[in-house]
PDB file of C-alpha atoms in Angstrom:
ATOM      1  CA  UNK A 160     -32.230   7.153  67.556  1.00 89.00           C
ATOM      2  CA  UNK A 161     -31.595   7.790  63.745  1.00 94.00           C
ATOM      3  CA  UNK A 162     -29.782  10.198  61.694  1.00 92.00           C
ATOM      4  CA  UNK A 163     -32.264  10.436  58.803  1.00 94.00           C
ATOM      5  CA  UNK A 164     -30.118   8.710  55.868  1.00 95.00           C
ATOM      6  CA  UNK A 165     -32.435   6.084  54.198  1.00 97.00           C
ATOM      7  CA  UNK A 166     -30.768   2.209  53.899  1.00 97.00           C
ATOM      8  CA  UNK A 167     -33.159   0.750  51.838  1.00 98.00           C
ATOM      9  CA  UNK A 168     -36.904   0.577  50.543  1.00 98.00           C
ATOM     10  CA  UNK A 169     -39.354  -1.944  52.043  1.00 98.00           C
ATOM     11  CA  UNK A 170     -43.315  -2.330  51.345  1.00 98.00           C
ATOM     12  CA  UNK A 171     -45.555  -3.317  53.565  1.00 98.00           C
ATOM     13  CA  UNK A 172     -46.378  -7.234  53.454  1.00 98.00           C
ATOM     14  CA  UNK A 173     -49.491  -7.358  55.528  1.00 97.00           C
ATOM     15  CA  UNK A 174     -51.793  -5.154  57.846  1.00 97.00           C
ATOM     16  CA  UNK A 175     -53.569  -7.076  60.401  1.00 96.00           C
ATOM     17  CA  UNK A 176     -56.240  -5.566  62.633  1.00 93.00           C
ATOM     18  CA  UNK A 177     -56.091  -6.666  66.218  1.00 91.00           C
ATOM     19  CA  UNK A 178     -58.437  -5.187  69.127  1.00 89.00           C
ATOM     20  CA  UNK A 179     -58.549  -1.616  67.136  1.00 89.00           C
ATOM     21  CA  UNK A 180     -54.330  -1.225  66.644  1.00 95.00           C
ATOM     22  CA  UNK A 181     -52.648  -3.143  63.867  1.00 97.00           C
ATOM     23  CA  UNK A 182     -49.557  -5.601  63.359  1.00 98.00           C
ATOM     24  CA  UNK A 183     -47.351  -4.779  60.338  1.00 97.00           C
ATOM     25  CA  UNK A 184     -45.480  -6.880  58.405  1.00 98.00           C
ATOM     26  CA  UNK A 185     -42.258  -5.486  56.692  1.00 98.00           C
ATOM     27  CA  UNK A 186     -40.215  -6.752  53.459  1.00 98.00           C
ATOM     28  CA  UNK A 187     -36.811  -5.505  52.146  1.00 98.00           C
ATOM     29  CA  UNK A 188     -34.675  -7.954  50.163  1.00 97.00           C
ATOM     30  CA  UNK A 189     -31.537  -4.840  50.460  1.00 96.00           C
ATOM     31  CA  UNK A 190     -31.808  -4.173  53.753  1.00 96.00           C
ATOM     32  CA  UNK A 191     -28.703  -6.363  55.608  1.00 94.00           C
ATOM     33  CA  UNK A 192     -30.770  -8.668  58.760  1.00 95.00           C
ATOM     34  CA  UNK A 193     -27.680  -9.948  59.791  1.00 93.00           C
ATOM     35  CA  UNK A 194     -27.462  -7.411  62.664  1.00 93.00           C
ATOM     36  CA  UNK A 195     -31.331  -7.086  63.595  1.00 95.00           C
ATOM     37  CA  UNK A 196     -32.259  -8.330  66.955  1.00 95.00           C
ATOM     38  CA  UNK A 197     -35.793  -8.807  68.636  1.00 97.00           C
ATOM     39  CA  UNK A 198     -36.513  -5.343  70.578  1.00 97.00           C
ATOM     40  CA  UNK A 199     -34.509  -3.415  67.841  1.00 97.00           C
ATOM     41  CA  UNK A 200     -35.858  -0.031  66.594  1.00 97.00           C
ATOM     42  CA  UNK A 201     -36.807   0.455  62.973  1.00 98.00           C
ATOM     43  CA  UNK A 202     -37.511   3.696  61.950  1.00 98.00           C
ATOM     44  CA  UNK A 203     -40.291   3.478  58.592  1.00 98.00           C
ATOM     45  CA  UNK A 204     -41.262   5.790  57.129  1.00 98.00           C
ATOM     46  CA  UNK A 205     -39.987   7.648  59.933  1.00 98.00           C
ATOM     47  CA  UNK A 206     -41.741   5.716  62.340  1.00 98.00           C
ATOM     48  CA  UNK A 207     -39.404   3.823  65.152  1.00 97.00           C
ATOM     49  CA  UNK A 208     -41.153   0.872  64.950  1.00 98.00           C
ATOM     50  CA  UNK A 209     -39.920  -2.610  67.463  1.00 97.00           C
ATOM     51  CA  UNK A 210     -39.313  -5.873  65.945  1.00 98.00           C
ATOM     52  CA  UNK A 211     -41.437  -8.125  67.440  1.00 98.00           C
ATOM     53  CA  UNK A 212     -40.169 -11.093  65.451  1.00 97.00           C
ATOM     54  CA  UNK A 213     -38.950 -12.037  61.861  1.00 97.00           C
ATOM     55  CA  UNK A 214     -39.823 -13.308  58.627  1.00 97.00           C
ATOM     56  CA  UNK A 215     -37.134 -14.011  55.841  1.00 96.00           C
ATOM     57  CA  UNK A 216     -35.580 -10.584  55.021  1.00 97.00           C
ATOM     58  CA  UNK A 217     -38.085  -8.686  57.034  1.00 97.00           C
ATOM     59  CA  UNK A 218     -40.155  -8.047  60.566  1.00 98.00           C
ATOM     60  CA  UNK A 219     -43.106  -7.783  62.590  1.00 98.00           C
ATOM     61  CA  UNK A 220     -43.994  -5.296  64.507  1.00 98.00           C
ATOM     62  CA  UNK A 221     -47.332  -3.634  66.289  1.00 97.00           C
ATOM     63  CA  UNK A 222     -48.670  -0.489  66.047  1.00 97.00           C
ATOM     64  CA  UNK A 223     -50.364   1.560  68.567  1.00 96.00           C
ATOM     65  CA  UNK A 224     -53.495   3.399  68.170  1.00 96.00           C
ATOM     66  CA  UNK A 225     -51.664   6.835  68.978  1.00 95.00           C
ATOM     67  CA  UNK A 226     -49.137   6.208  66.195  1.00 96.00           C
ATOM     68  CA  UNK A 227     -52.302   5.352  64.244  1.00 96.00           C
ATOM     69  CA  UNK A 228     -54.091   8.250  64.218  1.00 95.00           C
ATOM     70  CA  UNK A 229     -50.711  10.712  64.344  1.00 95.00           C
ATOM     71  CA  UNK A 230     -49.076   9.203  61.359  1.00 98.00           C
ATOM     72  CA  UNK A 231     -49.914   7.661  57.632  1.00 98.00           C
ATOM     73  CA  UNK A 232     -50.001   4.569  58.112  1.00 97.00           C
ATOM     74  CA  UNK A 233     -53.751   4.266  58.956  1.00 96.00           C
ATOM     75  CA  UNK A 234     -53.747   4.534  55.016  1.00 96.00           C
ATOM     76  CA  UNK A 235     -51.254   2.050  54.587  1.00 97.00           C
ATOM     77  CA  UNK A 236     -51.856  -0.999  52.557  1.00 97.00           C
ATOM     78  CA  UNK A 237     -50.318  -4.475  51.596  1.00 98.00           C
ATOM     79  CA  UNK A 238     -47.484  -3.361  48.647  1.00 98.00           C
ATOM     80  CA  UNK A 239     -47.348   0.114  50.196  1.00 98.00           C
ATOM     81  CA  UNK A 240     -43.364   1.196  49.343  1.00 98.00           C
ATOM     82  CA  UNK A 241     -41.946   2.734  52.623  1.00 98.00           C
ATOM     83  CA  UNK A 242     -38.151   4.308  53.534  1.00 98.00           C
ATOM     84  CA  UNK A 243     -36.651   1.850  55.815  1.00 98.00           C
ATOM     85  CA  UNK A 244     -33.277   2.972  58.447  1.00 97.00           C
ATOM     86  CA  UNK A 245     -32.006   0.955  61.373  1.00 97.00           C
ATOM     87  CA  UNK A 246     -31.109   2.524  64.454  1.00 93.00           C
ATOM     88  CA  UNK A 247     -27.746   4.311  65.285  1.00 86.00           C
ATOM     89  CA  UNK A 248     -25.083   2.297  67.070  1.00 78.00           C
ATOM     90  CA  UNK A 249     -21.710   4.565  68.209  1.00 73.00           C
ATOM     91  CA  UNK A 250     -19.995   3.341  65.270  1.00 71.00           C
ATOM     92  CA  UNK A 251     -22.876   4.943  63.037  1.00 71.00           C
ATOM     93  CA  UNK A 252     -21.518   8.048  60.681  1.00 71.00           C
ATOM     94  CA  UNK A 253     -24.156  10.337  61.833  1.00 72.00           C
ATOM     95  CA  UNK A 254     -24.739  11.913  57.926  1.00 75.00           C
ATOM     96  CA  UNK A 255     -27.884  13.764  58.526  1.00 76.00           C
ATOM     97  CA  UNK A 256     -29.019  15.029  61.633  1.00 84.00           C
ATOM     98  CA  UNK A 257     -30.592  13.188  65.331  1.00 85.00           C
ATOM     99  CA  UNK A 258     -34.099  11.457  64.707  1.00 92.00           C
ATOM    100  CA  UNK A 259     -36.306   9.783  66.946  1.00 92.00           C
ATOM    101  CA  UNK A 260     -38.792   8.025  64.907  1.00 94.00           C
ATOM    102  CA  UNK A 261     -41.486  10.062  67.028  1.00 94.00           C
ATOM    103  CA  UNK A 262     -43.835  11.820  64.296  1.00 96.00           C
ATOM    104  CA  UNK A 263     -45.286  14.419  65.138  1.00 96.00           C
ATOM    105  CA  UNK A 264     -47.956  14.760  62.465  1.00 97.00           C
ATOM    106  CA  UNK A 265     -48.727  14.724  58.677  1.00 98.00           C
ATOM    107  CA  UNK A 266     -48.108  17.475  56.111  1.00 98.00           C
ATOM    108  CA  UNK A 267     -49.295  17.295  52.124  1.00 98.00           C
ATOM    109  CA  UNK A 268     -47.263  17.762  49.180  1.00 98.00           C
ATOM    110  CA  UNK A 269     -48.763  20.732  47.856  1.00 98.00           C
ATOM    111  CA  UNK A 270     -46.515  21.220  43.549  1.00 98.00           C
ATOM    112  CA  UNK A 271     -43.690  19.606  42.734  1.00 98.00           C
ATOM    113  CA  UNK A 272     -41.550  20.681  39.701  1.00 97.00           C
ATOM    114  CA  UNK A 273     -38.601  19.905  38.006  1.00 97.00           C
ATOM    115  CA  UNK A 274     -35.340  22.249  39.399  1.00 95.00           C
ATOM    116  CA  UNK A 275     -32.587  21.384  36.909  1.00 95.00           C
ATOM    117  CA  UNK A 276     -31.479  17.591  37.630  1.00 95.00           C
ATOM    118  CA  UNK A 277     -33.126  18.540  40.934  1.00 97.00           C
ATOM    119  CA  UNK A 278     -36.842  18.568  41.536  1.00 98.00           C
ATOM    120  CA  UNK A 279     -38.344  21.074  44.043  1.00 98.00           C
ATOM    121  CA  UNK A 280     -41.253  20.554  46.391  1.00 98.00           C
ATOM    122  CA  UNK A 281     -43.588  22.448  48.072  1.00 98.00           C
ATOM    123  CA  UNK A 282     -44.887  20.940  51.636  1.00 98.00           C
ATOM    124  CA  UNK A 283     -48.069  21.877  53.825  1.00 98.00           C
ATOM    125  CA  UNK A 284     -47.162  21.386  57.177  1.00 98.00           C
ATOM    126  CA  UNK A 285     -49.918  21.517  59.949  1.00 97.00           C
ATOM    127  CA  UNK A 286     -50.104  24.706  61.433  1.00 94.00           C
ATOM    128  CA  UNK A 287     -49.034  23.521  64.993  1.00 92.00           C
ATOM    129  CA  UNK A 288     -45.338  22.564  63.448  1.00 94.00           C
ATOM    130  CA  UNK A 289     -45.362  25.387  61.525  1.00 94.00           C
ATOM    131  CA  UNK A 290     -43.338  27.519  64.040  1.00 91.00           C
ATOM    132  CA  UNK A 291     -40.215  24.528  64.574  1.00 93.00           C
ATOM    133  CA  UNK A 292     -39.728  24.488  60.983  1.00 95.00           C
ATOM    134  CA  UNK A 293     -36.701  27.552  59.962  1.00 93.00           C
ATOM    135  CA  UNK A 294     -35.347  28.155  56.576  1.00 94.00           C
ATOM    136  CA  UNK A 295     -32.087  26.317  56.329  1.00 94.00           C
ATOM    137  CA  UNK A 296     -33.323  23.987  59.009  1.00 93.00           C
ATOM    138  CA  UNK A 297     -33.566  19.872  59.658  1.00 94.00           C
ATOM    139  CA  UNK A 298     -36.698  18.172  59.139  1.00 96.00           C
ATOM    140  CA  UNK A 299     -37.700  14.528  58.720  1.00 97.00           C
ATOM    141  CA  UNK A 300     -40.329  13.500  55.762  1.00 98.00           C
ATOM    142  CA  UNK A 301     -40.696  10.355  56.056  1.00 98.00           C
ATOM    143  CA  UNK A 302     -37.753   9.328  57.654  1.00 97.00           C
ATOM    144  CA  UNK A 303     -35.687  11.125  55.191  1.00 97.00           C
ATOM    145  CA  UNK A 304     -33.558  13.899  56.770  1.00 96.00           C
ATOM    146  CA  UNK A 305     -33.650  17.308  54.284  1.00 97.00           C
ATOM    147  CA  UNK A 306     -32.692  20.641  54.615  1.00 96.00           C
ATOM    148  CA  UNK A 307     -35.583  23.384  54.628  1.00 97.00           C
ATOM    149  CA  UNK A 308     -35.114  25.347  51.432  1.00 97.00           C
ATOM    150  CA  UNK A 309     -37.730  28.508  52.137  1.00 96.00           C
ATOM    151  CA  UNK A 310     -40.569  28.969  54.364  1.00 97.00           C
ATOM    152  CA  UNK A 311     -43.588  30.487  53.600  1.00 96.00           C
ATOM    153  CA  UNK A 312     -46.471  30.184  57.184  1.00 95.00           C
ATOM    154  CA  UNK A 313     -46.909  26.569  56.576  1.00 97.00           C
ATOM    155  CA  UNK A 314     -45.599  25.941  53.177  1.00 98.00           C
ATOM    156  CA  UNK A 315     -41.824  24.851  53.202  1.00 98.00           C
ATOM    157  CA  UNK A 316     -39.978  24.150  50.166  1.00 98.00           C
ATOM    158  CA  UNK A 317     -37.359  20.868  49.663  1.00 98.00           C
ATOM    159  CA  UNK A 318     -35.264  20.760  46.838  1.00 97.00           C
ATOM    160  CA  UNK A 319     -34.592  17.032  46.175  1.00 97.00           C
ATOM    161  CA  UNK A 320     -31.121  15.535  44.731  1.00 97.00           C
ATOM    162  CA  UNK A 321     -31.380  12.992  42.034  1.00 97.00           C
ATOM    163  CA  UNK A 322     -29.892  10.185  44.325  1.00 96.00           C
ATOM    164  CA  UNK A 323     -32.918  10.958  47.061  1.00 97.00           C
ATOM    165  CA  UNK A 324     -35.546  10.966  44.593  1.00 97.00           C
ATOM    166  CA  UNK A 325     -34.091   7.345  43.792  1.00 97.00           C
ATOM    167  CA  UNK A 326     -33.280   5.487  46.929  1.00 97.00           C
ATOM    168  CA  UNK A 327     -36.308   6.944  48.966  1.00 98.00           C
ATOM    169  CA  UNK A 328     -39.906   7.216  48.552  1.00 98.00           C
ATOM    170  CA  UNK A 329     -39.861  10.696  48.028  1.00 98.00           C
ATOM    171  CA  UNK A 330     -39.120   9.629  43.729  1.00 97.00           C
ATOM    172  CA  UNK A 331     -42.759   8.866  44.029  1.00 97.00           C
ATOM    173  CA  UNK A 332     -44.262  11.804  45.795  1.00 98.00           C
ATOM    174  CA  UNK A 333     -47.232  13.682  43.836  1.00 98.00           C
ATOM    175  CA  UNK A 334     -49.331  16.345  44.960  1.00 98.00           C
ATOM    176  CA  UNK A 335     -51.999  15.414  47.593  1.00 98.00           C
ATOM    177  CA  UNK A 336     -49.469  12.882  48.766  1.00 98.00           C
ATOM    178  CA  UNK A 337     -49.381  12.804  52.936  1.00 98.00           C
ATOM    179  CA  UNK A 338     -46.469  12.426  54.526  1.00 98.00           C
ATOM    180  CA  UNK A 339     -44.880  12.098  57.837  1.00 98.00           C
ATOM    181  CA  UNK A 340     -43.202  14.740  59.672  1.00 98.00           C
ATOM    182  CA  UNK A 341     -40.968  14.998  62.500  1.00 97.00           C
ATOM    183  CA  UNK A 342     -39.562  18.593  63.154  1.00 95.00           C
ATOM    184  CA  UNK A 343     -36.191  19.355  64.485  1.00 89.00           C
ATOM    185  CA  UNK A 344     -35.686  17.851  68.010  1.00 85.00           C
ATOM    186  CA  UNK A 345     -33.490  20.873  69.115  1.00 85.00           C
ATOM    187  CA  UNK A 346     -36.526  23.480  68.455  1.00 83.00           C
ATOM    188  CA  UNK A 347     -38.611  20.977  70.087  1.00 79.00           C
ATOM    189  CA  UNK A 348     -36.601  21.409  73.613  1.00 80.00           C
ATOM    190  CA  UNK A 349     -36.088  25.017  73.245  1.00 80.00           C
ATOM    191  CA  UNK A 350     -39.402  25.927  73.095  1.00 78.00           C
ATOM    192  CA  UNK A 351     -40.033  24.483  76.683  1.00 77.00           C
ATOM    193  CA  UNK A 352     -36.534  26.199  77.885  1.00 81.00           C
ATOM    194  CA  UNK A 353     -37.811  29.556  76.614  1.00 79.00           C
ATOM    195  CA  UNK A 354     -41.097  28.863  78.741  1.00 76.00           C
ATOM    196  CA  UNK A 355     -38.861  28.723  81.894  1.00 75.00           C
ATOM    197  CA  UNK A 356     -41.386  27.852  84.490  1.00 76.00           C
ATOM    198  CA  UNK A 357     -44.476  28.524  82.706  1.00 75.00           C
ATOM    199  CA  UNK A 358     -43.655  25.056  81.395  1.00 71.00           C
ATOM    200  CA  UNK A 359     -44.448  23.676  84.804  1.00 76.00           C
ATOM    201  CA  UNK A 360     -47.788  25.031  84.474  1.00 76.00           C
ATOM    202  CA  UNK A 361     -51.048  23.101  83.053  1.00 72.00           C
ATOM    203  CA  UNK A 362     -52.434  23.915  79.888  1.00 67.00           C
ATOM    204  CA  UNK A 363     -48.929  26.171  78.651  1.00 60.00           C
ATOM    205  CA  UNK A 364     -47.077  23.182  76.763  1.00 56.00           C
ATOM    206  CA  UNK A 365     -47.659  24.536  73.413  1.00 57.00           C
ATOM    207  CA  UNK A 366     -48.262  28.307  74.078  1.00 57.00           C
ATOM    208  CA  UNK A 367     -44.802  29.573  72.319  1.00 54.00           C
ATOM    209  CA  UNK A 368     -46.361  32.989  70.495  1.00 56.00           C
ATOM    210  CA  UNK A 369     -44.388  36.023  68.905  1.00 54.00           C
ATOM    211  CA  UNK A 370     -46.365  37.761  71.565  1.00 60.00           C
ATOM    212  CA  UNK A 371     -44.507  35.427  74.529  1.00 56.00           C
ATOM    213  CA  UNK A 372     -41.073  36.092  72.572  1.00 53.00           C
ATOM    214  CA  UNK A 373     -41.318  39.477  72.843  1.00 57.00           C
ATOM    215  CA  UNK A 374     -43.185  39.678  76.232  1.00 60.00           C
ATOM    216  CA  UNK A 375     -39.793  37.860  77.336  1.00 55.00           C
ATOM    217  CA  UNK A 376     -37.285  39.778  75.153  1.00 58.00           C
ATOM    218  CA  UNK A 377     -36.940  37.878  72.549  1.00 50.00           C
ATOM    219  CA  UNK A 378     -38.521  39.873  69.950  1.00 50.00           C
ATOM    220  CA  UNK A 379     -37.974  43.508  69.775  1.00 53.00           C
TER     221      UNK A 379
END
């Protein structure tokens, strides 16, 4: 687990293909090692990754075909700048709000414009997240846990704090840019609660409609 707040910025160091997946190499000379054992989680990019061994001031790890095709890094390449946050130990200050490094897909930054000593972007998120992501809510772009400014179908707006834009990746965001996205955990689990036991059923799992809200009194 993870809580969103960004230690340090890596880049990728190599890609290697093996048997259609990929082993990653990752560098940070600010991110502190001392504590990283084989087995530990790394989120990047927002993407719990497992250290399969070490270089200096970095680690290995592989990359599964399902991560490949649900996140960015099948666009990756060698020098490729990425957010970098070890996992959460009981001592952790938990700042933002509970990760898991599980994407579940890619959105597009759609403008971005300047908001005072802020900057404010607009996000496309695909239209299957569109429904767990609530004005004022938690999401997770690219690792980076941020608050949910206004939501528009599948257009959310960020506004971005000078000290994000220059400790994450987000500083060099542009339109057309594709990022990850992991939605809110919490909305995640209520959405099978609300099925009750429809949730049991085959086929149902993401079936959550304003028509089955209101069927079920939730709506009026």
């Amino acid at each position: 687990m993870f809580t969103g707040i960004i230690q340090a910025i890596g880049e990728i160091a190599s890609i290697e293909k093996r048997s259609g997946d990929v082993r990653l190499t990752v560098f940070s000379s600010s991110l502190p090692w001392d504590d990283v054992e084989l087995g530990d989680s790394i989120a990047t990019n927002g993407v719990c990754l497992t250290a399969v061994a070490f270089i200096p001031q970095g680690f290995i790890a592989d990359v599964s075909v399902e991560t490949l095709d649900l996140t960015t890094i099948k666009h990756w390449q060698k020098g490729t700048a990425v957010n970098l946050e070890k996992a959460l130990t009981p001592q952790s200050r938990l700042g933002g709000h509970i990760v898991s490094g599980h994407v579940d897909g890619m959105g597009e930054v759609v403008s971005r414009e300047k908001d005072a000593r802020s900057e404010r972007f607009k996000l496309r998120a695909p239209k299957s997240l569109a429904k767990y992501i609530a004005h004022k809510g938690s999401i997770t772009i690219d690792g980076t846990s941020l608050t949910v400014n206004e939501v528009d179908g599948d257009i959310f707006d960020l506004n971005i704090v000078p000290h994000t834009l220059d400790h994450t990746v987000i500083g060099s965001y542009s339109p057309g840019t594709q990022v990850n996205l992991e939605v809110d955990v919490i909305a995640r689990y209520l959405e099978r609660l609300l099925m009750g036991d429809k949730a049991a059923e085959s086929g149902t799992a993401s079936q959550m409609t304003e028509s089955f809200l209101a069927q079920h009194g939730y709506l009026k």
